[in-house]
Amino acid sequence: MGESTKIAVARGDGIGPEITAACLEILEAAGARLQIQEIALGESVYLNGEKSGISPDAWDVIRETGVVFKAPLTTPQGGGFKSVNVTLRKTLGLFANVRPARSYAPWVQTKHPEMDLVIIRENEEDTYGGIEHRQTDEVYQCLKLITRPGTERIVRYAFEFARNTGRNKVSCLTKDNIMKLTDGLFHRVFDEVAAEYDDIESEHLIVDIGTARIADTPERFDVVVLPNLYGDIISDITAQLTGSVGLGGSSNIGETIAMFEAIHGSAPDIAGRGIANPSGMLMGGVLMLNHIGQSDVAEKVHNAWMKTLEDGIHTGDIYREGQSKQKVNTKEFADAVVERLGEKPESLKPVDYSEVTAVAIPPVTRTPKATKTLEGVDVFLDWDQGSRDPNTLAMALEEANGEKLELTMITNRGQKVWPDGAPETFCTDHWRCRFLNQGPPGSNLHQREIFALLERIDGASLNVIKTEFLFRFGEDRGYSLGQGEGTKTTRVPVTV
Ligand code: NAD
């Protein structure tokens, strides 16, 4: 028998305490080698005036144990209360969200009885930084940030996860036909990392058709790695496809800390009645046991739990007349799983975790520095004059412009409206005006030239709302082109 592992346990809100008690009963009976330290998270902490929902001493326990087994929490509406999940995820750098989605048909009704996949979602980047702005009367923006180190770590984690859990294929879904730089980076890094794992099959799909295929034939997928937003959406879809969101567990993995839980929430509507299904949190527990190197116990728990399902012993949420044999409450369900520890399911495929090893956390790899040259600037304006004719705006901008830069393009919502715009294009009050370096080959474009341009634009009573500097990194252009751009002029990059 190996050493015991210290874990932090949060009993949570709503049905949390009931399902936690049931899960701990099962884990203990299965011989899990755990030293439990309880922490307070959620409602009781919010009510004590701590807006993060995390008690100050909980941080110490989480850092000391490095493993959190957490019941669902209720986030109070309004009042500036922050979601504990989001705070823990961001503060502790829990970069990977892992959500297995397996069907247990016919015991849980589903149209996809063969599905057994794992979603690995990047957890910290993308549009989830909360960097949003209102820029004009009509336009709001949200910044999408994809980093090379963040992408490399999640993709590598997905391949390591596949290898360590005996899975054969990793699929990656992005929209890089549209977002060529951000999603393009995710796809490119995926291809680079995939090349290092020749024992594992890899594929990339555009996210729209990829999602359609997951919804149609989820059994053809194994491990799926995704940027944050697509992962958030698709992991709920895959949980639903299994027939019940209530049975899914998930983990949030960081470099030194990992958190395990059910997918579902605190179910206040049935709290205190002792009827909740503890399976989601129990499956979180199975992920935890594999993570801390107790795969023997994980296998025992998972198989006994499937045998219980198969014997028709069901809580109310999955109970079906004719199919189920006995409707049980939370405690009775846990007792039934305990009785079956050591047994294997007969109709469902038993799990075999004998080869499963803890997934090593890939280190963050820093990106080598490239020569960075400044080639121009996109100036964004709030402009709402007359009939919003882009030709009028272009004339005003050309008048304000100096010698170093040339106005090459104006777009509205990314659609080119000058030069050669179409009269049908709908224009908001938000204009992106591109200026590119006109200096002779080898001449430098300095930031001060851009600041001088901005002053002149301001002097012309045009309202600048933001700028984006246009860089080249080595040979690579660091900005997207508008339609028809980059075809007629070859610009020579100049060093900053
Ligand atoms: P929910 O998942 O709590 O409940 C949705 C429905 O599913 C309810 O009808 C509920 O009774 C049922 N249900 C959920 N879990 C069940 C279980 N184990 N057994 C039987 N039935 C179950 O979603 P919600 O109502 O939208 O959210 C309630 C609260 O949970 C909110 O405060 C929300 O912020 C929080 N929440 C927390 C987490 C988390 O801590 N990870 C996740 C999601 C929601």
Coordinates of C-alpha atoms and ligand atoms in Angstrom, one line a residue:
M1 CA 0.0 0.0 0.0
G2 CA 1.4 3.4 -1.0
E3 CA 1.6 6.5 1.1
S4 CA -1.5 8.5 1.9
T5 CA -2.1 11.8 0.2
K6 CA -3.2 15.1 1.9
I7 CA -6.3 16.6 0.2
A8 CA -8.4 19.6 0.9
V9 CA -12.1 18.9 1.0
A10 CA -14.8 21.5 0.6
R11 CA -18.3 20.2 1.4
G12 CA -19.9 23.1 -0.6
D13 CA -23.5 24.4 -0.7
G14 CA -26.9 23.1 -1.5
I15 CA -26.7 19.4 -2.1
G16 CA -22.9 19.7 -1.5
P17 CA -22.7 18.3 2.0
E18 CA -25.0 15.3 1.2
I19 CA -23.0 14.2 -1.9
T20 CA -19.7 14.9 -0.2
A21 CA -20.6 12.6 2.7
A22 CA -21.7 9.9 0.2
C23 CA -18.5 10.2 -1.9
L24 CA -16.1 10.1 1.2
E25 CA -18.0 7.0 2.4
I26 CA -17.3 5.3 -0.9
L27 CA -13.7 6.4 -1.2
E28 CA -12.9 5.4 2.4
A29 CA -14.5 2.0 1.9
A30 CA -12.5 1.5 -1.3
G31 CA -9.3 2.0 0.6
A32 CA -8.4 5.4 -0.7
R33 CA -5.3 6.6 1.1
L34 CA -6.3 10.1 2.0
Q35 CA -5.6 12.6 4.8
I36 CA -8.5 15.0 4.6
Q37 CA -8.3 18.6 5.6
E38 CA -11.6 20.4 5.4
I39 CA -11.8 24.0 4.0
A40 CA -14.6 26.5 3.9
L41 CA -15.6 27.8 0.4
G42 CA -18.8 29.3 -0.8
E43 CA -22.0 30.6 0.9
S44 CA -20.9 30.5 4.5
V45 CA -17.7 32.4 3.6
Y46 CA -19.6 35.0 1.5
L47 CA -22.0 35.6 4.4
N48 CA -19.0 36.3 6.7
G49 CA -18.2 39.2 4.4
E50 CA -15.5 37.6 2.3
K51 CA -16.5 38.5 -1.3
S52 CA -14.2 35.9 -2.9
G53 CA -16.0 33.1 -1.1
I54 CA -12.7 31.6 0.0
S55 CA -11.7 31.8 3.6
P56 CA -8.2 33.2 4.2
D57 CA -7.0 29.9 5.9
A58 CA -8.3 27.8 3.0
W59 CA -5.6 29.3 0.7
D60 CA -2.9 27.9 3.0
V61 CA -4.5 24.4 3.1
I62 CA -5.0 24.4 -0.7
R63 CA -1.3 25.3 -1.2
E64 CA -0.1 22.8 1.3
T65 CA -2.1 19.9 0.0
G66 CA -2.1 20.8 -3.7
V67 CA -5.3 18.8 -4.2
V68 CA -8.9 20.1 -3.8
F69 CA -11.9 17.8 -3.8
K70 CA -14.8 20.2 -4.0
A71 CA -18.5 20.0 -3.9
P72 CA -20.6 22.5 -5.9
L73 CA -20.9 26.0 -4.5
T74 CA -23.7 28.6 -4.8
T75 CA -22.6 32.0 -6.1
P76 CA -25.0 34.6 -4.6
Q77 CA -26.6 36.8 -7.3
G78 CA -25.4 40.5 -7.5
G79 CA -23.6 42.2 -4.7
G80 CA -20.2 41.9 -6.3
F81 CA -19.7 38.3 -5.2
K82 CA -17.1 36.5 -7.3
S83 CA -17.4 32.9 -8.5
V84 CA -15.1 30.8 -6.3
N85 CA -14.4 28.5 -9.3
V86 CA -13.2 31.4 -11.5
T87 CA -11.1 32.9 -8.7
L88 CA -9.4 29.6 -7.8
R89 CA -8.8 28.8 -11.5
K90 CA -7.3 32.2 -12.3
T91 CA -5.4 32.7 -9.0
L92 CA -3.8 29.2 -8.9
G93 CA -3.1 28.9 -12.6
L94 CA -5.4 25.9 -13.2
F95 CA -4.7 25.9 -16.9
A96 CA -6.4 22.6 -18.0
N97 CA -10.1 21.7 -17.5
V98 CA -10.5 18.0 -18.1
R99 CA -14.0 16.5 -18.6
P100 CA -14.5 12.9 -19.6
A101 CA -17.9 12.2 -21.3
R102 CA -18.8 8.5 -21.4
S103 CA -22.2 6.9 -22.0
Y104 CA -23.6 4.3 -19.7
A105 CA -26.4 3.0 -21.9
P106 CA -28.9 1.5 -21.5
W107 CA -28.8 2.5 -17.8
V108 CA -28.6 6.1 -18.7
Q109 CA -30.6 6.9 -21.8
T110 CA -28.6 8.4 -24.7
K111 CA -28.6 8.5 -28.5
H112 CA -24.8 7.7 -28.4
P113 CA -24.3 4.5 -26.4
E114 CA -20.7 4.1 -27.7
M115 CA -19.3 7.5 -26.8
D116 CA -16.3 7.7 -24.5
L117 CA -14.2 10.9 -25.0
V118 CA -12.4 13.4 -22.9
I119 CA -12.5 17.2 -23.5
I120 CA -9.4 19.1 -22.5
R121 CA -10.2 22.8 -22.4
E122 CA -7.6 25.6 -22.1
N123 CA -8.8 27.3 -18.9
E124 CA -7.1 30.7 -18.7
E125 CA -6.9 32.5 -22.0
D126 CA -9.0 33.3 -25.1
T127 CA -11.9 35.7 -24.5
Y128 CA -12.1 34.8 -20.8
G129 CA -9.6 37.5 -19.6
G130 CA -12.6 39.8 -19.1
I131 CA -10.9 42.5 -21.1
E132 CA -13.9 44.2 -22.7
H133 CA -14.5 47.8 -23.7
R134 CA -17.3 49.9 -25.0
Q135 CA -15.7 52.1 -27.6
T136 CA -18.4 54.0 -29.3
D137 CA -22.2 54.5 -29.0
E138 CA -22.7 51.4 -31.1
V139 CA -19.7 49.2 -30.6
Y140 CA -18.3 47.0 -27.8
Q141 CA -15.3 44.7 -28.0
C142 CA -13.8 41.7 -26.2
L143 CA -10.2 40.9 -26.5
K144 CA -9.2 37.4 -27.4
L145 CA -5.7 36.5 -26.2
I146 CA -4.0 33.3 -27.3
T147 CA -0.4 32.8 -26.1
R148 CA 2.2 30.4 -27.5
P149 CA 3.3 29.2 -24.0
G150 CA -0.3 28.7 -22.9
T151 CA -1.2 26.8 -26.0
E152 CA 1.9 24.7 -26.0
R153 CA 1.2 23.6 -22.4
I154 CA -2.5 22.7 -22.9
V155 CA -1.7 20.8 -26.1
R156 CA 1.2 18.9 -24.6
Y157 CA -1.0 18.1 -21.6
A158 CA -3.6 16.7 -23.9
F159 CA -1.1 14.4 -25.6
E160 CA 0.5 13.4 -22.3
F161 CA -3.1 12.7 -20.9
A162 CA -3.8 10.5 -24.0
R163 CA -0.6 8.6 -23.6
N164 CA -0.9 8.1 -19.8
T165 CA -4.6 7.0 -20.0
G166 CA -4.2 4.6 -22.9
R167 CA -6.1 6.8 -25.4
N168 CA -5.1 6.8 -29.1
K169 CA -6.2 10.0 -30.7
V170 CA -6.1 13.7 -30.0
S171 CA -8.4 16.0 -32.0
C172 CA -8.0 19.8 -32.1
L173 CA -10.8 22.2 -33.0
T174 CA -10.3 25.8 -34.0
K175 CA -11.7 28.5 -36.3
D176 CA -8.3 29.3 -37.9
N177 CA -9.9 29.8 -41.4
I178 CA -11.2 33.0 -39.9
M179 CA -9.0 33.9 -36.9
K180 CA -5.8 33.2 -38.7
L181 CA -3.5 34.6 -36.1
T182 CA -5.0 33.6 -32.8
D183 CA -6.7 30.3 -33.7
G184 CA -4.0 29.9 -36.3
L185 CA -1.4 29.8 -33.5
F186 CA -3.3 27.2 -31.6
H187 CA -3.5 25.0 -34.7
R188 CA 0.1 25.5 -35.6
V189 CA 1.3 24.6 -32.1
F190 CA -1.0 21.6 -32.1
D191 CA 0.7 20.4 -35.3
E192 CA 4.2 21.0 -33.9
V193 CA 3.4 19.1 -30.6
A194 CA 1.6 16.3 -32.4
A195 CA 4.7 15.6 -34.4
E196 CA 6.5 14.7 -31.2
Y197 CA 3.9 12.0 -30.3
D198 CA 4.0 9.6 -33.2
D199 CA 2.3 6.9 -31.1
I200 CA -0.8 9.0 -31.0
E201 CA -3.0 9.9 -33.9
S202 CA -3.9 13.5 -34.4
E203 CA -6.3 15.6 -36.4
H204 CA -7.5 19.2 -36.7
L205 CA -11.0 20.1 -37.6
I206 CA -12.7 23.5 -38.1
V207 CA -14.7 24.0 -34.9
D208 CA -18.1 24.3 -36.7
I209 CA -18.0 21.0 -38.6
G210 CA -16.0 19.5 -35.7
T211 CA -18.8 20.2 -33.3
A212 CA -21.3 18.9 -35.7
R213 CA -19.4 15.7 -36.0
I214 CA -19.1 15.4 -32.2
A215 CA -22.8 15.9 -31.9
D216 CA -23.5 13.3 -34.6
T217 CA -20.8 10.6 -34.0
P218 CA -19.1 11.3 -30.7
E219 CA -17.8 7.7 -30.6
R220 CA -15.2 8.7 -33.3
F221 CA -13.5 11.1 -30.9
D222 CA -11.1 10.2 -28.1
V223 CA -9.3 13.2 -26.6
V224 CA -10.3 16.6 -27.8
V225 CA -8.2 19.7 -27.0
L226 CA -9.8 23.1 -27.4
P227 CA -9.2 26.8 -26.7
N228 CA -11.3 28.1 -23.7
L229 CA -14.5 29.4 -25.3
Y230 CA -15.1 26.4 -27.7
G231 CA -14.1 24.1 -24.8
D232 CA -16.6 25.6 -22.5
I233 CA -19.4 25.2 -25.0
I234 CA -18.5 21.8 -26.4
S235 CA -17.8 20.2 -23.0
D236 CA -21.4 21.0 -22.0
I237 CA -22.6 19.5 -25.3
T238 CA -20.6 16.3 -24.8
A239 CA -21.8 16.0 -21.2
Q240 CA -25.4 16.3 -22.4
L241 CA -24.8 13.8 -25.2
T242 CA -24.0 11.1 -22.6
G243 CA -27.6 11.4 -21.4
S244 CA -27.0 13.2 -18.1
V245 CA -25.0 16.2 -17.1
G246 CA -25.5 14.9 -13.5
L247 CA -23.0 12.0 -13.9
G248 CA -20.0 14.0 -15.2
G249 CA -16.9 14.8 -13.1
S250 CA -14.2 17.2 -14.0
S251 CA -10.7 18.4 -13.0
N252 CA -8.9 21.7 -13.2
I253 CA -5.2 21.1 -13.4
G254 CA -2.4 23.5 -12.5
E255 CA 1.3 23.2 -12.1
T256 CA 1.2 22.6 -8.4
I257 CA -2.5 22.4 -7.6
A258 CA -5.4 20.5 -9.0
M259 CA -9.1 20.7 -8.2
F260 CA -11.7 17.9 -8.7
E261 CA -15.5 18.2 -8.7
A262 CA -18.8 17.4 -10.4
I263 CA -19.9 19.3 -13.5
H264 CA -23.3 20.2 -12.0
G265 CA -24.2 23.0 -9.6
S266 CA -25.4 23.0 -6.0
A267 CA -29.0 22.1 -7.0
P268 CA -30.7 24.3 -4.3
D269 CA -34.1 23.0 -5.5
I270 CA -33.5 19.6 -4.0
A271 CA -31.0 20.5 -1.2
G272 CA -31.4 19.0 2.2
R273 CA -33.7 16.2 1.1
G274 CA -31.0 13.6 0.8
I275 CA -32.1 12.6 -2.7
A276 CA -29.2 14.0 -4.9
N277 CA -27.1 11.8 -7.1
P278 CA -23.5 11.8 -5.8
S279 CA -22.2 10.3 -9.1
G280 CA -20.8 13.5 -10.7
M281 CA -18.7 14.3 -7.6
L282 CA -17.7 10.6 -7.3
M283 CA -16.4 10.7 -10.9
G284 CA -14.4 13.8 -9.9
G285 CA -13.0 11.6 -7.2
V286 CA -12.0 9.0 -9.7
L287 CA -10.1 11.6 -11.7
M288 CA -8.5 12.7 -8.4
L289 CA -7.4 9.2 -7.5
N290 CA -5.8 8.7 -10.9
H291 CA -4.1 12.1 -10.6
I292 CA -2.6 11.3 -7.2
G293 CA -1.3 7.9 -8.3
Q294 CA -4.1 5.7 -6.6
S295 CA -5.4 4.2 -9.9
D296 CA -6.0 0.9 -8.2
V297 CA -8.7 2.6 -6.0
A298 CA -10.0 4.7 -8.9
E299 CA -10.6 1.5 -10.9
K300 CA -12.3 -0.2 -8.0
V301 CA -14.7 2.7 -7.3
H302 CA -15.5 3.3 -11.0
N303 CA -16.3 -0.4 -11.6
A304 CA -18.4 -0.7 -8.5
W305 CA -20.3 2.4 -9.4
M306 CA -21.0 1.0 -12.9
K307 CA -22.2 -2.3 -11.4
T308 CA -24.6 -0.3 -9.2
L309 CA -26.0 1.5 -12.2
E310 CA -26.2 -1.9 -14.0
D311 CA -28.1 -3.5 -11.1
G312 CA -30.8 -0.8 -11.7
I313 CA -30.1 1.0 -8.4
H314 CA -30.8 4.6 -9.3
T315 CA -31.3 8.0 -7.7
G316 CA -34.5 9.9 -8.7
D317 CA -32.8 11.9 -11.5
I318 CA -31.9 8.9 -13.6
Y319 CA -34.7 6.5 -12.3
R320 CA -36.9 5.2 -15.2
E321 CA -39.9 2.9 -14.6
G322 CA -39.3 -0.4 -16.3
Q323 CA -35.5 0.0 -16.7
S324 CA -34.5 0.8 -13.1
K325 CA -35.1 -1.7 -10.3
Q326 CA -34.9 0.4 -7.1
K327 CA -35.2 4.1 -6.5
V328 CA -32.7 5.1 -3.8
N329 CA -31.7 8.2 -1.9
T330 CA -28.1 9.6 -1.7
K331 CA -27.0 7.5 1.3
E332 CA -28.6 4.3 0.0
F333 CA -26.9 4.8 -3.4
A334 CA -23.5 5.2 -1.7
D335 CA -24.1 2.0 0.4
A336 CA -25.0 0.1 -2.8
V337 CA -21.7 1.2 -4.4
V338 CA -19.8 0.2 -1.2
E339 CA -21.4 -3.2 -1.3
R340 CA -20.2 -3.7 -4.9
L341 CA -16.6 -2.7 -4.3
G342 CA -14.4 -5.3 -5.9
E343 CA -17.1 -6.3 -8.5
K344 CA -17.1 -5.4 -12.2
P345 CA -19.9 -4.4 -14.4
E346 CA -21.1 -7.1 -16.9
S347 CA -23.0 -5.3 -19.7
L348 CA -21.0 -2.0 -19.4
K349 CA -17.3 -2.2 -20.3
P350 CA -15.3 -2.2 -17.0
V351 CA -12.5 0.4 -16.7
D352 CA -8.9 -0.8 -16.5
Y353 CA -6.7 1.8 -14.9
S354 CA -3.7 -0.5 -14.3
E355 CA -1.6 1.3 -16.9
V356 CA -2.8 4.7 -15.9
T357 CA -0.1 6.9 -14.5
A358 CA -0.2 10.5 -13.2
V359 CA 0.1 13.0 -16.1
A360 CA 3.2 15.1 -15.7
I361 CA 2.5 18.8 -15.9
P362 CA 4.3 20.2 -19.0
P363 CA 6.5 23.2 -18.1
V364 CA 5.9 26.6 -19.6
T365 CA 8.2 27.1 -22.6
R366 CA 9.2 30.6 -23.3
T367 CA 9.0 31.8 -26.9
P368 CA 12.4 32.8 -28.4
K369 CA 12.6 36.5 -29.2
A370 CA 12.3 37.6 -32.8
T371 CA 13.4 40.8 -34.4
K372 CA 10.4 43.1 -34.1
T373 CA 9.9 45.8 -36.7
L374 CA 7.2 48.5 -36.6
E375 CA 5.5 48.7 -40.0
G376 CA 2.5 50.9 -39.2
V377 CA -0.6 51.5 -37.1
D378 CA -4.3 50.8 -37.1
V379 CA -6.0 53.9 -35.7
F380 CA -9.6 53.2 -34.5
L381 CA -11.9 56.2 -34.6
D382 CA -15.4 57.0 -33.2
W383 CA -16.8 58.9 -36.2
D384 CA -20.4 59.6 -37.0
Q385 CA -20.6 62.5 -39.4
G386 CA -23.1 63.2 -42.1
S387 CA -24.0 60.0 -44.0
R388 CA -21.0 58.2 -42.6
D389 CA -19.3 58.3 -46.1
P390 CA -15.9 56.7 -45.8
N391 CA -14.6 58.9 -48.6
T392 CA -15.2 61.9 -46.4
L393 CA -13.3 60.3 -43.5
A394 CA -10.4 59.3 -45.8
M395 CA -10.1 62.9 -47.1
A396 CA -9.9 64.2 -43.5
L397 CA -7.3 61.6 -42.5
E398 CA -5.2 62.2 -45.6
E399 CA -5.2 65.9 -44.8
A400 CA -4.0 65.2 -41.2
N401 CA -1.4 62.6 -42.4
G402 CA 2.3 63.5 -42.7
E403 CA 4.9 62.1 -45.0
K404 CA 6.1 59.0 -43.2
L405 CA 2.9 57.0 -43.3
E406 CA 0.3 56.3 -46.0
L407 CA -3.4 55.7 -45.3
T408 CA -3.9 52.4 -47.0
M409 CA -7.3 51.2 -45.9
I410 CA -10.4 51.9 -43.8
T411 CA -12.6 49.1 -42.6
N412 CA -15.9 49.0 -40.7
R413 CA -16.5 45.9 -38.6
G414 CA -13.5 44.4 -40.5
Q415 CA -15.1 45.0 -43.9
K416 CA -13.1 47.3 -46.2
V417 CA -15.0 50.4 -47.0
W418 CA -12.2 52.5 -48.5
P419 CA -10.7 52.5 -51.0
D420 CA -13.2 50.9 -53.4
G421 CA -15.9 50.3 -50.8
A422 CA -19.3 49.0 -51.7
P423 CA -22.3 51.3 -51.2
E424 CA -24.3 48.4 -49.7
T425 CA -21.9 47.9 -46.7
F426 CA -23.6 48.7 -43.4
C427 CA -21.4 51.1 -41.4
T428 CA -21.4 51.6 -37.7
D429 CA -19.6 54.6 -35.9
H430 CA -16.4 52.5 -35.4
W431 CA -13.7 52.8 -38.1
R432 CA -10.3 51.1 -38.3
C433 CA -7.9 53.2 -40.4
R434 CA -4.6 51.6 -41.4
F435 CA -1.5 53.6 -41.9
L436 CA 1.7 51.9 -43.2
N437 CA 5.3 53.0 -43.4
Q438 CA 6.2 54.9 -46.5
G439 CA 9.8 55.5 -45.7
P440 CA 12.5 54.4 -48.2
P441 CA 13.9 50.9 -47.7
G442 CA 15.9 50.7 -44.6
S443 CA 14.4 53.8 -43.0
N444 CA 13.1 53.5 -39.4
L445 CA 9.5 54.0 -38.4
H446 CA 9.6 55.3 -34.8
Q447 CA 6.8 55.2 -32.3
R448 CA 7.1 59.0 -32.1
E449 CA 6.0 59.2 -35.8
I450 CA 2.8 57.4 -34.8
F451 CA 2.3 59.7 -31.8
A452 CA 2.7 62.7 -34.1
L453 CA 0.1 61.3 -36.5
L454 CA -2.3 60.8 -33.5
E455 CA -1.8 64.4 -32.5
R456 CA -2.6 65.6 -36.0
I457 CA -5.6 63.4 -36.1
D458 CA -6.7 64.8 -32.8
G459 CA -6.1 68.3 -34.1
A460 CA -8.5 67.5 -37.0
S461 CA -11.2 66.9 -34.3
L462 CA -11.3 63.2 -35.1
N463 CA -11.9 61.0 -32.1
V464 CA -9.3 58.3 -31.6
I465 CA -10.5 55.4 -29.4
K466 CA -7.6 53.0 -29.7
T467 CA -4.5 52.1 -31.7
E468 CA -2.9 48.9 -32.6
F469 CA 0.8 49.0 -33.7
L470 CA 1.5 46.8 -36.7
F471 CA 4.6 44.7 -36.2
R472 CA 6.6 42.1 -38.1
F473 CA 8.3 39.4 -36.1
G474 CA 11.3 38.2 -38.1
E475 CA 9.8 37.3 -41.4
D476 CA 6.2 36.9 -40.0
R477 CA 3.6 39.6 -40.3
G478 CA 2.0 40.2 -36.9
Y479 CA -1.3 41.5 -38.1
S480 CA -4.1 40.3 -40.4
L481 CA -4.6 41.9 -43.8
G482 CA -7.8 43.4 -45.1
Q483 CA -9.3 42.3 -48.4
G484 CA -7.1 43.0 -51.4
E485 CA -4.3 44.3 -49.1
G486 CA -0.7 43.2 -49.5
T487 CA -1.2 42.3 -53.1
K488 CA 0.0 45.4 -54.9
T489 CA 2.7 47.0 -52.7
T490 CA 5.7 45.3 -51.3
R491 CA 6.8 47.1 -48.2
V492 CA 10.2 46.9 -46.8
P493 CA 10.1 46.3 -43.0
V494 CA 12.1 48.9 -41.0
T495 CA 13.7 48.3 -37.6
V496 CA 12.3 50.1 -34.6
Ligands
NAD1 P1 -27.6 22.9 -11.1 O1 -26.6 21.9 -11.8 O2 -27.3 23.1 -9.6 O3 -29.1 22.3 -11.2 C1 -29.7 22.1 -12.5 C2 -30.8 21.0 -12.3 O4 -30.2 19.7 -12.2 C3 -31.7 21.2 -11.1 O5 -33.0 20.8 -11.4 C4 -31.1 20.2 -10.1 O6 -32.0 19.7 -9.1 C5 -30.5 19.1 -11.0 N1 -29.4 18.5 -10.4 C6 -28.1 19.0 -10.4 N2 -27.2 18.2 -9.7 C7 -28.0 17.1 -9.4 C8 -27.6 15.9 -8.7 N3 -26.4 15.7 -8.2 N4 -28.6 15.0 -8.4 C9 -29.9 15.3 -8.8 N5 -30.2 16.4 -9.5 C10 -29.3 17.3 -9.8 O7 -27.6 24.2 -11.9 P2 -28.2 25.7 -11.5 O8 -29.5 25.5 -10.8 O9 -28.1 26.5 -12.7 O10 -27.2 26.3 -10.4 C11 -27.4 26.3 -9.0 C12 -26.2 26.9 -8.3 O11 -25.0 26.1 -8.6 C13 -25.9 28.3 -8.8 O12 -25.6 29.1 -7.7 C14 -24.7 28.2 -9.7 O13 -23.9 29.3 -9.6 C15 -24.0 27.0 -9.0 N6 -23.0 26.2 -9.8 C16 -21.9 25.8 -9.2 C17 -21.0 25.0 -9.9 C18 -19.7 24.6 -9.2 O14 -19.5 24.9 -8.0 N7 -18.9 23.9 -9.9 C19 -21.3 24.7 -11.2 C20 -22.5 25.1 -11.8 C21 -23.4 25.9 -11.1

